Amino acid sequence: MPSFRLSARVAATDAPPIPAARAWAARYAGAAGPMIDLTQAVPGYPPHPEMLERLSSAAGSRACAGYGAIDGDEPLREALAGELTAFYRAPFSAGDVAITAGCNLAFTMAMTVLAGSGDAVLLPTPWYFNHRMALELLGIEAQPFETRAEDGFVPDPERLAAALTPRTRAVVLVSPNNPTGAIYPAAIIARIAEICRARGIWLVLDETYRDFLPEAGTPPHTLFQDPEWRDGVVQLYSFAKSYCIPGHRVGAVVAGGAFRKELAKVLDTMQICPARPAQAALAWAIPALRDWRAGNRAIMAGRASAFRAAMAQLPEWKIDALGTYFAYLRLPDGAPDALRTAEALAATQGLLSLPGPFFGPGQQRHLRLAFANAEESALAAMPARLAALGAVPA
């Protein structure tokens, strides 16, 4: 019987990390208390009640059952453009905005426009694993660039400039960062943008977590105040965290010029149009839920403080970076590597985290914990479970 072949490129791509980590928890017997799942970045509180009502109404409407515009419905694109104009203190129009079926697809489609087989895209490590996976599936080299704990996992622009090669087509920055939580200073972003522009390399900014920046109302950078930004910068955004609707899969690409024209081909091919009920609800929510989102930012700040307070009881576990949704935790000296530690924590203590190697090379001594998922009472239970791990055979 002949052998039926599958894609070698897909076979060479690692399996999704979160299901692998959650599989370890299947062995947990419950002795330490209720499971604490800090693997996936999910909002740890429900959507606004009126948002749910509008989602329900739109889902049952005939208007939202038909095809929509390839780049998203006009009311949502206009609403997001207005929000961007106010937030970044720079002019945006609906023509700068394309709505996508989630931010992961936004990234995949952006990379499809920017690079191809044999090209490279620079990803600072630790990287967001779905970015690396998307590049592998597209046949684009994920070029790792090490960020260092002593720098707060903020990329050094001059080291980054030296790492660029003739094959590098784009540099991806995620700020606030996933997995570390690091927030890149505006001057760092500006310098990297300057380097990219001088080399003719695109800068892609994933700002999924921007609504949780601690300095409300302060733009995280000034790139969009340059009238020529559309010639070299692409921004990615997700509505999932800010509006607590990850299951509805709505993201955005903000770009212009030649990129925006080429993106239309990819949008039509990969999604035809984004799902429409959530677009209708979000067009209302962007202006209407501004105060509600500010309250959620305060909740996240409180959970960050609770995480720090809890970990202060265990100084041997060092927080190397923390912000918005995530903490990047260094293992104590003498502890097993991150993969074995994460597995043991899940299987024996019911504390689920993601080990550093899921986020790229050189991460064997770190765990990522998505503290945003958990209420402060659950975070207070972490030290006892981490401490108990020392009594479990490696």
Coordinates of N, CA and C in Angstrom, one line a residue, residues 69-73 76-77 80 97-110 235-239 248-254 263 266-267 271 273-275 278-279 282:
A69 N -17.4 43.2 4.5 CA -16.2 43.8 3.8 C -15.0 42.9 4.1
I70 N -14.1 42.8 3.0 CA -12.9 41.9 3.2 C -12.1 42.4 4.4
D71 N -11.9 43.7 4.5 CA -11.1 44.2 5.6 C -11.8 44.6 6.8
G72 N -13.0 44.2 7.0 CA -13.8 44.4 8.2 C -14.9 45.5 8.0
D73 N -15.9 45.5 8.8 CA -17.0 46.4 8.7 C -16.6 47.8 9.0
L76 N -16.6 49.4 12.8 CA -15.6 49.0 13.7 C -14.2 49.6 13.2
R77 N -14.0 49.7 12.0 CA -12.7 50.3 11.5 C -12.7 51.7 11.8
L80 N -12.1 52.1 15.7 CA -10.7 51.8 16.1 C -9.8 52.9 15.7
V97 N -6.9 50.6 8.8 CA -7.3 49.5 9.7 C -7.9 48.4 8.9
A98 N -7.4 47.2 9.2 CA -8.0 45.9 8.6 C -8.4 45.0 9.8
I99 N -9.6 44.6 9.9 CA -10.0 43.7 11.0 C -9.8 42.3 10.6
T100 N -9.3 41.5 11.5 CA -8.9 40.1 11.2 C -9.6 39.1 12.2
A101 N -9.5 37.9 11.9 CA -10.1 36.8 12.7 C -9.1 36.4 13.8
G102 N -8.8 37.4 14.7 CA -7.9 37.2 15.8 C -6.5 37.7 15.4
C103 N -5.7 38.0 16.5 CA -4.4 38.6 16.2 C -3.3 37.5 15.7
N104 N -3.5 36.3 16.1 CA -2.6 35.3 15.5 C -2.7 35.2 14.0
L105 N -3.9 35.3 13.5 CA -4.1 35.3 12.0 C -3.6 36.7 11.5
A106 N -3.8 37.8 12.2 CA -3.2 39.0 11.8 C -1.7 38.9 11.6
F107 N -1.0 38.3 12.5 CA 0.4 38.1 12.4 C 0.8 37.2 11.1
T108 N 0.1 36.1 11.0 CA 0.3 35.2 9.9 C 0.1 35.9 8.5
M109 N -0.9 36.7 8.4 CA -1.2 37.4 7.2 C -0.2 38.5 7.0
A110 N 0.2 39.2 8.0 CA 1.3 40.2 7.8 C 2.6 39.6 7.4
Q235 N 1.3 47.6 12.7 CA 0.9 47.3 14.1 C -0.2 46.2 14.1
L236 N -0.1 45.4 15.1 CA -1.0 44.3 15.3 C -1.7 44.6 16.6
Y237 N -3.0 44.2 16.7 CA -3.8 44.4 17.9 C -4.8 43.3 18.1
S238 N -5.2 43.1 19.3 CA -6.2 42.1 19.6 C -7.3 42.7 20.5
F239 N -8.5 42.4 20.2 CA -9.6 42.8 21.1 C -9.9 41.8 22.2
H248 N -14.3 35.0 20.4 CA -14.8 35.5 19.2 C -13.8 35.9 18.1
R249 N -12.5 35.8 18.5 CA -11.4 35.9 17.5 C -11.5 37.1 16.6
V250 N -11.2 38.3 17.2 CA -11.2 39.5 16.5 C -9.9 40.2 16.8
G251 N -9.1 40.6 15.8 CA -7.9 41.3 15.9 C -7.9 42.4 14.8
A252 N -6.7 43.0 14.7 CA -6.6 44.1 13.7 C -5.1 44.2 13.2
V253 N -5.0 44.6 12.0 CA -3.7 45.1 11.4 C -3.9 46.6 11.1
V254 N -2.9 47.4 11.5 CA -2.9 48.8 11.3 C -1.7 49.1 10.4
L263 N -2.0 43.5 1.4 CA -2.7 42.8 2.4 C -4.1 42.4 2.0
V266 N -4.3 38.9 0.7 CA -4.2 37.9 1.8 C -5.5 37.8 2.6
L267 N -6.0 38.9 2.9 CA -7.3 38.9 3.7 C -8.4 38.2 2.9
Q271 N -9.4 34.7 5.0 CA -10.6 34.8 5.9 C -11.8 35.3 5.1
C273 N -13.9 37.4 5.1 CA -14.2 38.5 6.0 C -14.2 38.1 7.4
P274 N -13.9 38.9 8.4 CA -14.0 38.5 9.8 C -15.4 38.2 10.2
A275 N -15.6 37.4 11.2 CA -16.9 37.1 11.7 C -17.6 38.5 12.1
A278 N -19.3 40.0 16.4 CA -18.4 40.6 17.3 C -18.0 42.0 16.8
Q279 N -17.9 42.1 15.5 CA -17.5 43.5 14.9 C -18.6 44.5 15.3
L282 N -18.3 45.4 19.0 CA -17.1 46.1 19.3 C -17.2 47.5 18.8

